[in-house]
Each structure stands twice: as C-alpha cells, then as structure tokens.
JSON list of C-alpha atoms and ligand atoms in Angstrom, two decimals:
[
{"chain": "A", "resi": 1, "resn": "MET", "atom": "CA", "xyz": [2.81, -27.83, 16.44]},
{"chain": "A", "resi": 2, "resn": "GLN", "atom": "CA", "xyz": [5.06, -30.13, 14.40]},
{"chain": "A", "resi": 3, "resn": "VAL", "atom": "CA", "xyz": [5.61, -29.06, 10.83]},
{"chain": "A", "resi": 4, "resn": "ASP", "atom": "CA", "xyz": [6.65, -31.52, 8.15]},
{"chain": "A", "resi": 5, "resn": "LEU", "atom": "CA", "xyz": [9.16, -29.41, 6.23]},
{"chain": "A", "resi": 6, "resn": "ARG", "atom": "CA", "xyz": [10.50, -30.60, 2.89]},
{"chain": "A", "resi": 7, "resn": "ILE", "atom": "CA", "xyz": [13.43, -28.73, 1.38]},
{"chain": "A", "resi": 8, "resn": "LEU", "atom": "CA", "xyz": [14.91, -29.19, -2.09]},
{"chain": "A", "resi": 9, "resn": "ARG", "atom": "CA", "xyz": [18.59, -29.59, -1.28]},
{"chain": "A", "resi": 10, "resn": "TYR", "atom": "CA", "xyz": [21.51, -29.36, -3.66]},
{"chain": "A", "resi": 11, "resn": "ASP", "atom": "CA", "xyz": [25.22, -29.16, -3.01]},
{"chain": "A", "resi": 12, "resn": "PRO", "atom": "CA", "xyz": [27.08, -29.05, -6.34]},
{"chain": "A", "resi": 13, "resn": "GLU", "atom": "CA", "xyz": [30.22, -30.42, -4.68]},
{"chain": "A", "resi": 14, "resn": "ARG", "atom": "CA", "xyz": [28.40, -33.50, -3.41]},
{"chain": "A", "resi": 15, "resn": "ASP", "atom": "CA", "xyz": [25.13, -34.10, -5.26]},
{"chain": "A", "resi": 16, "resn": "ALA", "atom": "CA", "xyz": [24.55, -35.17, -8.85]},
{"chain": "A", "resi": 17, "resn": "ALA", "atom": "CA", "xyz": [21.10, -33.56, -8.78]},
{"chain": "A", "resi": 18, "resn": "PRO", "atom": "CA", "xyz": [18.74, -31.70, -6.41]},
{"chain": "A", "resi": 19, "resn": "HIS", "atom": "CA", "xyz": [16.80, -33.97, -4.03]},
{"chain": "A", "resi": 20, "resn": "TRP", "atom": "CA", "xyz": [14.15, -33.50, -1.35]},
{"chain": "A", "resi": 21, "resn": "GLU", "atom": "CA", "xyz": [14.97, -33.89, 2.32]},
{"chain": "A", "resi": 22, "resn": "SER", "atom": "CA", "xyz": [12.40, -33.92, 5.12]},
{"chain": "A", "resi": 23, "resn": "TYR", "atom": "CA", "xyz": [12.63, -32.36, 8.56]},
{"chain": "A", "resi": 24, "resn": "SER", "atom": "CA", "xyz": [10.24, -32.30, 11.47]},
{"chain": "A", "resi": 25, "resn": "VAL", "atom": "CA", "xyz": [10.26, -28.84, 13.03]},
{"chain": "A", "resi": 26, "resn": "ASP", "atom": "CA", "xyz": [8.54, -27.59, 16.14]},
{"chain": "A", "resi": 27, "resn": "ALA", "atom": "CA", "xyz": [6.80, -24.31, 15.27]},
{"chain": "A", "resi": 28, "resn": "ALA", "atom": "CA", "xyz": [4.21, -21.81, 16.47]},
{"chain": "A", "resi": 29, "resn": "PRO", "atom": "CA", "xyz": [1.42, -20.82, 14.05]},
{"chain": "A", "resi": 30, "resn": "ARG", "atom": "CA", "xyz": [2.77, -17.31, 13.64]},
{"chain": "A", "resi": 31, "resn": "ASP", "atom": "CA", "xyz": [6.33, -18.43, 12.95]},
{"chain": "A", "resi": 32, "resn": "ARG", "atom": "CA", "xyz": [7.59, -17.57, 9.49]},
{"chain": "A", "resi": 33, "resn": "VAL", "atom": "CA", "xyz": [9.07, -20.07, 7.05]},
{"chain": "A", "resi": 34, "resn": "LEU", "atom": "CA", "xyz": [12.36, -18.27, 7.63]},
{"chain": "A", "resi": 35, "resn": "ASN", "atom": "CA", "xyz": [12.12, -19.34, 11.30]},
{"chain": "A", "resi": 36, "resn": "LEU", "atom": "CA", "xyz": [11.67, -22.95, 10.19]},
{"chain": "A", "resi": 37, "resn": "LEU", "atom": "CA", "xyz": [14.71, -22.80, 7.95]},
{"chain": "A", "resi": 38, "resn": "GLN", "atom": "CA", "xyz": [16.80, -21.18, 10.67]},
{"chain": "A", "resi": 39, "resn": "SER", "atom": "CA", "xyz": [15.67, -23.86, 13.12]},
{"chain": "A", "resi": 40, "resn": "VAL", "atom": "CA", "xyz": [16.81, -26.62, 10.74]},
{"chain": "A", "resi": 41, "resn": "LYS", "atom": "CA", "xyz": [20.13, -24.85, 10.24]},
{"chain": "A", "resi": 42, "resn": "ASP", "atom": "CA", "xyz": [20.68, -24.32, 13.97]},
{"chain": "A", "resi": 43, "resn": "ALA", "atom": "CA", "xyz": [19.51, -27.71, 15.27]},
{"chain": "A", "resi": 44, "resn": "GLN", "atom": "CA", "xyz": [19.49, -30.28, 12.49]},
{"chain": "A", "resi": 45, "resn": "ASP", "atom": "CA", "xyz": [21.82, -29.46, 9.60]},
{"chain": "A", "resi": 46, "resn": "GLY", "atom": "CA", "xyz": [24.22, -26.53, 9.69]},
{"chain": "A", "resi": 47, "resn": "THR", "atom": "CA", "xyz": [25.01, -26.95, 5.99]},
{"chain": "A", "resi": 48, "resn": "LEU", "atom": "CA", "xyz": [21.53, -25.79, 4.91]},
{"chain": "A", "resi": 49, "resn": "THR", "atom": "CA", "xyz": [22.11, -22.67, 2.81]},
{"chain": "A", "resi": 50, "resn": "PHE", "atom": "CA", "xyz": [19.69, -19.81, 2.15]},
{"chain": "A", "resi": 51, "resn": "ARG", "atom": "CA", "xyz": [19.76, -16.03, 1.84]},
{"chain": "A", "resi": 52, "resn": "ARG", "atom": "CA", "xyz": [18.18, -13.64, 4.28]},
{"chain": "A", "resi": 53, "resn": "SER", "atom": "CA", "xyz": [18.99, -10.20, 5.56]},
{"chain": "A", "resi": 54, "resn": "CYS", "atom": "CA", "xyz": [16.27, -7.93, 6.97]},
{"chain": "A", "resi": 55, "resn": "ALA", "atom": "CA", "xyz": [13.77, -10.68, 7.93]},
{"chain": "A", "resi": 56, "resn": "HIS", "atom": "CA", "xyz": [11.00, -8.08, 7.54]},
{"chain": "A", "resi": 57, "resn": "GLY", "atom": "CA", "xyz": [10.00, -8.15, 3.88]},
{"chain": "A", "resi": 58, "resn": "ILE", "atom": "CA", "xyz": [12.15, -5.20, 2.85]},
{"chain": "A", "resi": 59, "resn": "CYS", "atom": "CA", "xyz": [15.43, -6.42, 1.36]},
{"chain": "A", "resi": 60, "resn": "GLY", "atom": "CA", "xyz": [14.02, -9.07, -1.00]},
{"chain": "A", "resi": 61, "resn": "SER", "atom": "CA", "xyz": [16.75, -11.63, -0.21]},
{"chain": "A", "resi": 62, "resn": "ASP", "atom": "CA", "xyz": [14.62, -14.63, 0.63]},
{"chain": "A", "resi": 63, "resn": "ALA", "atom": "CA", "xyz": [12.17, -15.20, -2.21]},
{"chain": "A", "resi": 64, "resn": "MET", "atom": "CA", "xyz": [11.61, -18.96, -2.48]},
{"chain": "A", "resi": 65, "resn": "LEU", "atom": "CA", "xyz": [9.11, -21.38, -3.99]},
{"chain": "A", "resi": 66, "resn": "ILE", "atom": "CA", "xyz": [7.00, -22.19, -0.92]},
{"chain": "A", "resi": 67, "resn": "ASN", "atom": "CA", "xyz": [4.16, -24.69, -1.29]},
{"chain": "A", "resi": 68, "resn": "GLY", "atom": "CA", "xyz": [4.25, -24.17, -5.03]},
{"chain": "A", "resi": 69, "resn": "ARG", "atom": "CA", "xyz": [4.19, -20.38, -5.05]},
{"chain": "A", "resi": 70, "resn": "ASN", "atom": "CA", "xyz": [6.93, -17.74, -4.96]},
{"chain": "A", "resi": 71, "resn": "ARG", "atom": "CA", "xyz": [6.89, -15.92, -1.64]},
{"chain": "A", "resi": 72, "resn": "LEU", "atom": "CA", "xyz": [9.22, -14.30, 0.87]},
{"chain": "A", "resi": 73, "resn": "ALA", "atom": "CA", "xyz": [10.20, -16.81, 3.58]},
{"chain": "A", "resi": 74, "resn": "CYS", "atom": "CA", "xyz": [10.28, -14.00, 6.14]},
{"chain": "A", "resi": 75, "resn": "LYS", "atom": "CA", "xyz": [6.68, -12.98, 5.48]},
{"chain": "A", "resi": 76, "resn": "ILE", "atom": "CA", "xyz": [4.72, -16.18, 5.04]},
{"chain": "A", "resi": 77, "resn": "ARG", "atom": "CA", "xyz": [3.47, -17.67, 8.30]},
{"chain": "A", "resi": 78, "resn": "VAL", "atom": "CA", "xyz": [3.10, -21.33, 9.18]},
{"chain": "A", "resi": 79, "resn": "GLU", "atom": "CA", "xyz": [-0.61, -20.78, 9.90]},
{"chain": "A", "resi": 80, "resn": "GLN", "atom": "CA", "xyz": [-1.09, -19.70, 6.28]},
{"chain": "A", "resi": 81, "resn": "LEU", "atom": "CA", "xyz": [0.44, -22.93, 4.98]},
{"chain": "A", "resi": 82, "resn": "GLY", "atom": "CA", "xyz": [-0.59, -25.76, 7.31]},
{"chain": "A", "resi": 83, "resn": "ARG", "atom": "CA", "xyz": [1.50, -28.58, 8.72]},
{"chain": "A", "resi": 84, "resn": "LYS", "atom": "CA", "xyz": [3.09, -29.55, 5.42]},
{"chain": "A", "resi": 85, "resn": "VAL", "atom": "CA", "xyz": [5.51, -27.04, 3.99]},
{"chain": "A", "resi": 86, "resn": "SER", "atom": "CA", "xyz": [7.76, -27.48, 0.95]},
{"chain": "A", "resi": 87, "resn": "VAL", "atom": "CA", "xyz": [10.53, -25.07, 0.06]},
{"chain": "A", "resi": 88, "resn": "ALA", "atom": "CA", "xyz": [12.53, -24.96, -3.18]},
{"chain": "A", "resi": 89, "resn": "PRO", "atom": "CA", "xyz": [14.65, -22.30, -4.88]},
{"chain": "A", "resi": 90, "resn": "ILE", "atom": "CA", "xyz": [12.91, -19.78, -7.17]},
{"chain": "A", "resi": 91, "resn": "GLY", "atom": "CA", "xyz": [12.81, -21.15, -10.72]},
{"chain": "A", "resi": 92, "resn": "GLY", "atom": "CA", "xyz": [14.72, -20.40, -13.89]},
{"chain": "A", "resi": 93, "resn": "LEU", "atom": "CA", "xyz": [17.98, -19.22, -12.31]},
{"chain": "A", "resi": 94, "resn": "PRO", "atom": "CA", "xyz": [21.06, -21.44, -11.72]},
{"chain": "A", "resi": 95, "resn": "VAL", "atom": "CA", "xyz": [21.14, -22.93, -8.23]},
{"chain": "A", "resi": 96, "resn": "VAL", "atom": "CA", "xyz": [24.35, -22.14, -6.35]},
{"chain": "A", "resi": 97, "resn": "LYS", "atom": "CA", "xyz": [23.52, -24.26, -3.30]},
{"chain": "A", "resi": 98, "resn": "ASP", "atom": "CA", "xyz": [20.24, -25.36, -1.70]},
{"chain": "A", "resi": 99, "resn": "LEU", "atom": "CA", "xyz": [17.95, -22.30, -1.77]},
{"chain": "A", "resi": 100, "resn": "VAL", "atom": "CA", "xyz": [20.54, -19.84, -3.06]},
{"chain": "A", "resi": 101, "resn": "VAL", "atom": "CA", "xyz": [20.35, -18.97, -6.76]},
{"chain": "A", "resi": 102, "resn": "GLU", "atom": "CA", "xyz": [22.74, -17.01, -8.96]},
{"chain": "A", "resi": 103, "resn": "MET", "atom": "CA", "xyz": [21.20, -13.52, -9.24]},
{"chain": "A", "resi": 104, "resn": "GLU", "atom": "CA", "xyz": [23.81, -11.81, -11.43]},
{"chain": "A", "resi": 105, "resn": "GLY", "atom": "CA", "xyz": [21.88, -12.37, -14.69]},
{"chain": "A", "resi": 106, "resn": "PHE", "atom": "CA", "xyz": [18.77, -10.95, -13.04]},
{"chain": "A", "resi": 107, "resn": "PHE", "atom": "CA", "xyz": [20.57, -7.79, -11.88]},
{"chain": "A", "resi": 108, "resn": "GLU", "atom": "CA", "xyz": [22.32, -7.42, -15.22]},
{"chain": "A", "resi": 109, "resn": "LYS", "atom": "CA", "xyz": [18.91, -7.06, -16.90]},
{"chain": "A", "resi": 110, "resn": "TYR", "atom": "CA", "xyz": [17.81, -4.67, -14.17]},
{"chain": "A", "resi": 111, "resn": "ARG", "atom": "CA", "xyz": [20.79, -2.43, -14.92]},
{"chain": "A", "resi": 112, "resn": "THR", "atom": "CA", "xyz": [20.02, -2.27, -18.66]},
{"chain": "A", "resi": 113, "resn": "VAL", "atom": "CA", "xyz": [16.78, -0.29, -18.10]},
{"chain": "A", "resi": 114, "resn": "MET", "atom": "CA", "xyz": [18.58, 2.66, -16.49]},
{"chain": "A", "resi": 115, "resn": "PRO", "atom": "CA", "xyz": [16.92, 2.21, -13.09]},
{"chain": "A", "resi": 116, "resn": "TYR", "atom": "CA", "xyz": [17.85, 5.66, -11.84]},
{"chain": "A", "resi": 117, "resn": "PHE", "atom": "CA", "xyz": [16.59, 9.21, -12.14]},
{"chain": "A", "resi": 118, "resn": "VAL", "atom": "CA", "xyz": [17.78, 11.08, -15.24]},
{"chain": "A", "resi": 119, "resn": "ASN", "atom": "CA", "xyz": [17.37, 14.81, -15.75]},
{"chain": "A", "resi": 120, "resn": "ASP", "atom": "CA", "xyz": [20.16, 16.88, -17.24]},
{"chain": "A", "resi": 121, "resn": "THR", "atom": "CA", "xyz": [18.27, 20.18, -17.29]},
{"chain": "A", "resi": 122, "resn": "PRO", "atom": "CA", "xyz": [19.68, 22.89, -14.98]},
{"chain": "A", "resi": 123, "resn": "THR", "atom": "CA", "xyz": [19.04, 22.15, -11.33]},
{"chain": "A", "resi": 124, "resn": "PRO", "atom": "CA", "xyz": [16.25, 24.38, -10.04]},
{"chain": "A", "resi": 125, "resn": "THR", "atom": "CA", "xyz": [16.84, 26.51, -6.96]},
{"chain": "A", "resi": 126, "resn": "ARG", "atom": "CA", "xyz": [14.21, 24.49, -5.13]},
{"chain": "A", "resi": 127, "resn": "GLU", "atom": "CA", "xyz": [13.17, 20.86, -5.61]},
{"chain": "A", "resi": 128, "resn": "ARG", "atom": "CA", "xyz": [11.80, 19.56, -8.91]},
{"chain": "A", "resi": 129, "resn": "ARG", "atom": "CA", "xyz": [8.08, 19.93, -8.28]},
{"chain": "A", "resi": 130, "resn": "GLN", "atom": "CA", "xyz": [5.51, 17.27, -8.99]},
{"chain": "A", "resi": 131, "resn": "THR", "atom": "CA", "xyz": [1.76, 17.17, -8.42]},
{"chain": "A", "resi": 132, "resn": "ALA", "atom": "CA", "xyz": [0.15, 14.50, -6.26]},
{"chain": "A", "resi": 133, "resn": "GLU", "atom": "CA", "xyz": [-1.39, 13.05, -9.46]},
{"chain": "A", "resi": 134, "resn": "ASP", "atom": "CA", "xyz": [2.03, 12.92, -11.13]},
{"chain": "A", "resi": 135, "resn": "ARG", "atom": "CA", "xyz": [3.44, 11.09, -8.13]},
{"chain": "A", "resi": 136, "resn": "GLU", "atom": "CA", "xyz": [0.51, 8.69, -8.06]},
{"chain": "A", "resi": 137, "resn": "ARG", "atom": "CA", "xyz": [1.21, 7.71, -11.69]},
{"chain": "A", "resi": 138, "resn": "TYR", "atom": "CA", "xyz": [4.13, 5.46, -10.72]},
{"chain": "A", "resi": 139, "resn": "ASP", "atom": "CA", "xyz": [3.42, 4.89, -7.03]},
{"chain": "A", "resi": 140, "resn": "ASP", "atom": "CA", "xyz": [2.72, 1.16, -7.39]},
{"chain": "A", "resi": 141, "resn": "THR", "atom": "CA", "xyz": [6.05, 0.35, -9.02]},
{"chain": "A", "resi": 142, "resn": "THR", "atom": "CA", "xyz": [8.07, 2.20, -6.35]},
{"chain": "A", "resi": 143, "resn": "LYS", "atom": "CA", "xyz": [7.22, -0.72, -4.06]},
{"chain": "A", "resi": 144, "resn": "CYS", "atom": "CA", "xyz": [9.47, -3.22, -5.89]},
{"chain": "A", "resi": 145, "resn": "ILE", "atom": "CA", "xyz": [12.18, -4.75, -3.69]},
{"chain": "A", "resi": 146, "resn": "LEU", "atom": "CA", "xyz": [13.91, -6.71, -6.49]},
{"chain": "A", "resi": 147, "resn": "CYS", "atom": "CA", "xyz": [13.27, -10.07, -4.86]},
{"chain": "A", "resi": 148, "resn": "ALA", "atom": "CA", "xyz": [12.86, -11.70, -8.32]},
{"chain": "A", "resi": 149, "resn": "ALA", "atom": "CA", "xyz": [9.65, -13.48, -7.29]},
{"chain": "A", "resi": 150, "resn": "CYS", "atom": "CA", "xyz": [7.86, -12.13, -10.37]},
{"chain": "A", "resi": 151, "resn": "THR", "atom": "CA", "xyz": [10.51, -12.85, -12.98]},
{"chain": "A", "resi": 152, "resn": "THR", "atom": "CA", "xyz": [11.16, -16.37, -11.69]},
{"chain": "A", "resi": 153, "resn": "SER", "atom": "CA", "xyz": [7.44, -17.24, -11.70]},
{"chain": "A", "resi": 154, "resn": "CYS", "atom": "CA", "xyz": [7.05, -16.19, -15.34]},
{"chain": "A", "resi": 155, "resn": "PRO", "atom": "CA", "xyz": [6.64, -18.98, -17.95]},
{"chain": "A", "resi": 156, "resn": "SER", "atom": "CA", "xyz": [7.94, -16.66, -20.66]},
{"chain": "A", "resi": 157, "resn": "PHE", "atom": "CA", "xyz": [11.16, -16.22, -18.67]},
{"chain": "A", "resi": 158, "resn": "TRP", "atom": "CA", "xyz": [11.48, -19.96, -18.06]},
{"chain": "A", "resi": 159, "resn": "ALA", "atom": "CA", "xyz": [11.04, -20.60, -21.80]},
{"chain": "A", "resi": 160, "resn": "GLN", "atom": "CA", "xyz": [13.31, -17.76, -22.88]},
{"chain": "A", "resi": 161, "resn": "PRO", "atom": "CA", "xyz": [15.84, -16.78, -20.19]},
{"chain": "A", "resi": 162, "resn": "SER", "atom": "CA", "xyz": [17.01, -13.87, -22.35]},
{"chain": "A", "resi": 163, "resn": "TYR", "atom": "CA", "xyz": [13.60, -12.19, -21.77]},
{"chain": "A", "resi": 164, "resn": "ILE", "atom": "CA", "xyz": [14.29, -9.07, -19.71]},
{"chain": "A", "resi": 165, "resn": "GLY", "atom": "CA", "xyz": [11.52, -10.14, -17.32]},
{"chain": "A", "resi": 166, "resn": "PRO", "atom": "CA", "xyz": [8.82, -8.47, -15.23]},
{"chain": "A", "resi": 167, "resn": "ALA", "atom": "CA", "xyz": [11.08, -7.08, -12.50]},
{"chain": "A", "resi": 168, "resn": "ALA", "atom": "CA", "xyz": [13.23, -5.05, -14.90]},
{"chain": "A", "resi": 169, "resn": "ILE", "atom": "CA", "xyz": [10.09, -3.71, -16.63]},
{"chain": "A", "resi": 170, "resn": "VAL", "atom": "CA", "xyz": [8.60, -2.73, -13.26]},
{"chain": "A", "resi": 171, "resn": "GLN", "atom": "CA", "xyz": [11.80, -0.85, -12.44]},
{"chain": "A", "resi": 172, "resn": "ALA", "atom": "CA", "xyz": [11.72, 0.89, -15.82]},
{"chain": "A", "resi": 173, "resn": "HIS", "atom": "CA", "xyz": [8.05, 1.79, -15.31]},
{"chain": "A", "resi": 174, "resn": "ARG", "atom": "CA", "xyz": [8.91, 3.58, -12.07]},
{"chain": "A", "resi": 175, "resn": "PHE", "atom": "CA", "xyz": [11.07, 6.07, -14.02]},
{"chain": "A", "resi": 176, "resn": "ILE", "atom": "CA", "xyz": [9.29, 6.13, -17.40]},
{"chain": "A", "resi": 177, "resn": "PHE", "atom": "CA", "xyz": [6.16, 7.56, -15.78]},
{"chain": "A", "resi": 178, "resn": "ASP", "atom": "CA", "xyz": [7.96, 9.95, -13.44]},
{"chain": "A", "resi": 179, "resn": "SER", "atom": "CA", "xyz": [7.16, 13.44, -14.82]},
{"chain": "A", "resi": 180, "resn": "ARG", "atom": "CA", "xyz": [10.56, 14.76, -13.65]},
{"chain": "A", "resi": 181, "resn": "ASP", "atom": "CA", "xyz": [12.61, 12.16, -15.53]},
{"chain": "A", "resi": 182, "resn": "THR", "atom": "CA", "xyz": [13.80, 12.81, -19.10]},
{"chain": "A", "resi": 183, "resn": "ALA", "atom": "CA", "xyz": [15.02, 9.37, -20.25]},
{"chain": "A", "resi": 184, "resn": "ALA", "atom": "CA", "xyz": [11.69, 7.65, -20.88]},
{"chain": "A", "resi": 185, "resn": "ASP", "atom": "CA", "xyz": [12.34, 7.37, -24.63]},
{"chain": "A", "resi": 186, "resn": "GLU", "atom": "CA", "xyz": [15.65, 5.61, -24.10]},
{"chain": "A", "resi": 187, "resn": "ARG", "atom": "CA", "xyz": [14.07, 3.11, -21.71]},
{"chain": "A", "resi": 188, "resn": "LEU", "atom": "CA", "xyz": [11.15, 2.50, -24.07]},
{"chain": "A", "resi": 189, "resn": "GLU", "atom": "CA", "xyz": [13.63, 1.86, -26.87]},
{"chain": "A", "resi": 190, "resn": "ILE", "atom": "CA", "xyz": [15.38, -0.76, -24.73]},
{"chain": "A", "resi": 191, "resn": "LEU", "atom": "CA", "xyz": [12.09, -2.44, -23.79]},
{"chain": "A", "resi": 192, "resn": "ALA", "atom": "CA", "xyz": [10.85, -2.44, -27.40]},
{"chain": "A", "resi": 193, "resn": "ASP", "atom": "CA", "xyz": [13.62, -4.94, -28.16]},
{"chain": "A", "resi": 194, "resn": "ASP", "atom": "CA", "xyz": [12.82, -8.59, -29.05]},
{"chain": "A", "resi": 195, "resn": "GLU", "atom": "CA", "xyz": [13.69, -9.57, -25.47]},
{"chain": "A", "resi": 196, "resn": "GLY", "atom": "CA", "xyz": [11.54, -6.80, -24.03]},
{"chain": "A", "resi": 197, "resn": "VAL", "atom": "CA", "xyz": [7.83, -6.37, -23.30]},
{"chain": "A", "resi": 198, "resn": "TRP", "atom": "CA", "xyz": [6.60, -8.38, -26.31]},
{"chain": "A", "resi": 199, "resn": "ARG", "atom": "CA", "xyz": [7.51, -11.61, -24.57]},
{"chain": "A", "resi": 200, "resn": "CYS", "atom": "CA", "xyz": [4.88, -11.04, -21.87]},
{"chain": "A", "resi": 201, "resn": "ARG", "atom": "CA", "xyz": [1.97, -13.46, -22.35]},
{"chain": "A", "resi": 202, "resn": "THR", "atom": "CA", "xyz": [-0.16, -11.93, -19.56]},
{"chain": "A", "resi": 203, "resn": "THR", "atom": "CA", "xyz": [-0.32, -15.13, -17.51]},
{"chain": "A", "resi": 204, "resn": "PHE", "atom": "CA", "xyz": [-0.48, -12.97, -14.34]},
{"chain": "A", "resi": 205, "resn": "ASN", "atom": "CA", "xyz": [1.86, -15.35, -12.43]},
{"chain": "A", "resi": 206, "resn": "CYS", "atom": "CA", "xyz": [3.91, -12.26, -11.59]},
{"chain": "A", "resi": 207, "resn": "VAL", "atom": "CA", "xyz": [0.94, -10.56, -9.96]},
{"chain": "A", "resi": 208, "resn": "THR", "atom": "CA", "xyz": [0.25, -13.61, -7.80]},
{"chain": "A", "resi": 209, "resn": "ALA", "atom": "CA", "xyz": [3.92, -13.91, -6.87]},
{"chain": "A", "resi": 210, "resn": "CYS", "atom": "CA", "xyz": [4.68, -10.30, -5.97]},
{"chain": "A", "resi": 211, "resn": "PRO", "atom": "CA", "xyz": [5.00, -10.00, -2.17]},
{"chain": "A", "resi": 212, "resn": "ARG", "atom": "CA", "xyz": [4.43, -6.23, -2.45]},
{"chain": "A", "resi": 213, "resn": "GLU", "atom": "CA", "xyz": [1.15, -6.69, -4.34]},
{"chain": "A", "resi": 214, "resn": "ILE", "atom": "CA", "xyz": [2.31, -4.66, -7.30]},
{"chain": "A", "resi": 215, "resn": "ASN", "atom": "CA", "xyz": [0.12, -4.95, -10.37]},
{"chain": "A", "resi": 216, "resn": "VAL", "atom": "CA", "xyz": [3.10, -6.20, -12.37]},
{"chain": "A", "resi": 217, "resn": "THR", "atom": "CA", "xyz": [1.17, -7.23, -15.49]},
{"chain": "A", "resi": 218, "resn": "GLY", "atom": "CA", "xyz": [-0.62, -3.87, -15.45]},
{"chain": "A", "resi": 219, "resn": "ALA", "atom": "CA", "xyz": [2.74, -2.08, -15.37]},
{"chain": "A", "resi": 220, "resn": "ILE", "atom": "CA", "xyz": [4.02, -4.18, -18.28]},
{"chain": "A", "resi": 221, "resn": "LEU", "atom": "CA", "xyz": [0.90, -3.35, -20.30]},
{"chain": "A", "resi": 222, "resn": "GLU", "atom": "CA", "xyz": [1.31, 0.37, -19.56]},
{"chain": "A", "resi": 223, "resn": "VAL", "atom": "CA", "xyz": [4.88, 0.26, -20.81]},
{"chain": "A", "resi": 224, "resn": "THR", "atom": "CA", "xyz": [3.75, -1.70, -23.88]},
{"chain": "A", "resi": 225, "resn": "ARG", "atom": "CA", "xyz": [1.09, 0.92, -24.62]},
{"chain": "A", "resi": 226, "resn": "ALA", "atom": "CA", "xyz": [3.68, 3.69, -24.24]},
{"chain": "A", "resi": 227, "resn": "ILE", "atom": "CA", "xyz": [5.91, 1.94, -26.79]},
{"chain": "A", "resi": 228, "resn": "VAL", "atom": "CA", "xyz": [3.03, 1.50, -29.22]},
{"chain": "A", "resi": 229, "resn": "GLY", "atom": "CA", "xyz": [1.91, 5.12, -28.70]},
{"chain": "A", "resi": 230, "resn": "ARG", "atom": "CA", "xyz": [5.42, 6.36, -29.37]},
{"chain": "A", "resi": 231, "resn": "HIS", "atom": "CA", "xyz": [5.72, 4.50, -32.67]},
{"chain": "A", "resi": 232, "resn": "GLY", "atom": "CA", "xyz": [2.09, 5.05, -33.63]},
{"chain": "B", "resi": 1, "resn": "LIG", "atom": "S1", "xyz": [14.90, -11.31, 4.55]},
{"chain": "B", "resi": 1, "resn": "LIG", "atom": "FE1", "xyz": [14.61, -9.34, 3.71]},
{"chain": "B", "resi": 1, "resn": "LIG", "atom": "S2", "xyz": [12.80, -9.59, 2.53]},
{"chain": "B", "resi": 1, "resn": "LIG", "atom": "FE2", "xyz": [12.92, -11.42, 3.64]}
]
C-alpha cells in the first residue's frame, strides 16, 4: 500500500521555522512508522533526522507525535494508523533537528529524584528479602523506559516547563514504594516542591501516551498521597 507520510521538518541551519513535508512511501500493513521514516531516509531524503536504537520498544529513543498522539515509532504499525500518517517531534522540548529534541532538561529532572536504590544499612549475608506483595507495590513503575512520551504530552509541562513532569515522578515512585529502599522521605521532599506533584492536573494525557501502559496518573496520585500522609 502507498502511505501518505507527512513529517514536520526543521533544520535550524536552513529553516526559519518548522514546516511540513509530504512523502509517498510504499509500505506493508505491519510495517512500523520507524520503517517508513527509514525508507524516506534511505530512498528520498538522507538528511531526515530521527533517533532510534533498539527498534523493539525497549530503549525509548523514538517517541514521536504520530497522528496526534505520542507513541514509539518502532511499535506503532501502519495498519493501526491508516494511509495517512503524520509525524512530528514530541512537544515542549527544544527541537534540535527534524524529529530529534533536546533531552538534557528531561534527564536533569530525572536525576533530581534520586532514581537509584538507596540503603546504607549493613549489607546482609544474603539478599535483601522482599515479599511478593512488596514487589507488586511498585511493579507498574518499573516498566518505564524514559521515552518522555508522558512528560511531553502533559499540558502542565507545556505551560510550565519547570514542572518536574510525570516521567521523573514515575521513576521516583519506583523507589519510594520499594520496601528495601531507605530514601523515600528525601524523594518525597523533592517532589513536594512547587515544581513537583502539585502541578499535576490529572488530565490523563500521560496514561494515554505511555507505550508501556503504566498508570502514570495513578502513580502521581500515590506519591501525592504519600506526601500528604507524611505531613498530615
Ligand atoms: S527504537 Fe528503542 S524504543 Fe523504539
């Protein structure tokens, strides 16, 4: 089938502003949008720029705004979209070129929530034990691949780019509710800041955008309740 592919192009060295360009691409129904982009790059315009790495929904490199919704280009199939496909960069982050956005600000916020295991008590002779229920408590948020689809679909983030954003809160949640970790209070303190969880307006865009089907808004609300419980 022929797919009418529109891509929001922008080369800061050449263009005054982003503009749409159209390409006709031969595709099979089960091809991914990433295949379409690669086909354009290989056969029509080698300057087209986008990120990808694993091509299997694991690394989180290729989140894009596809037919109006944030998705991974390597996961969404042509048959799910139809013959007309539009692709633009994820919103709210500076565009470096075409579909590549500057992610440093995003990762800077991620780093502020201490996204690593903390436990300074003496190391036990065997592993730090945890019940199945304890493990289940944060299972959902372990699925995050830091693709930024949630944060860049969030109206609160668009309106206030200093908002720490859903992805960083999801990463904090993964450790806050881990029974073996001892730094929950520090993380809750960070997220109780003006730029923390209070900026969430529960629009649920993040839930719709997450390619791993994490209940992002639910995680934010759990963190919010933990902050309130701590001060209450
Ligand atoms: S390229 Fe790795 S998630 Fe799509």
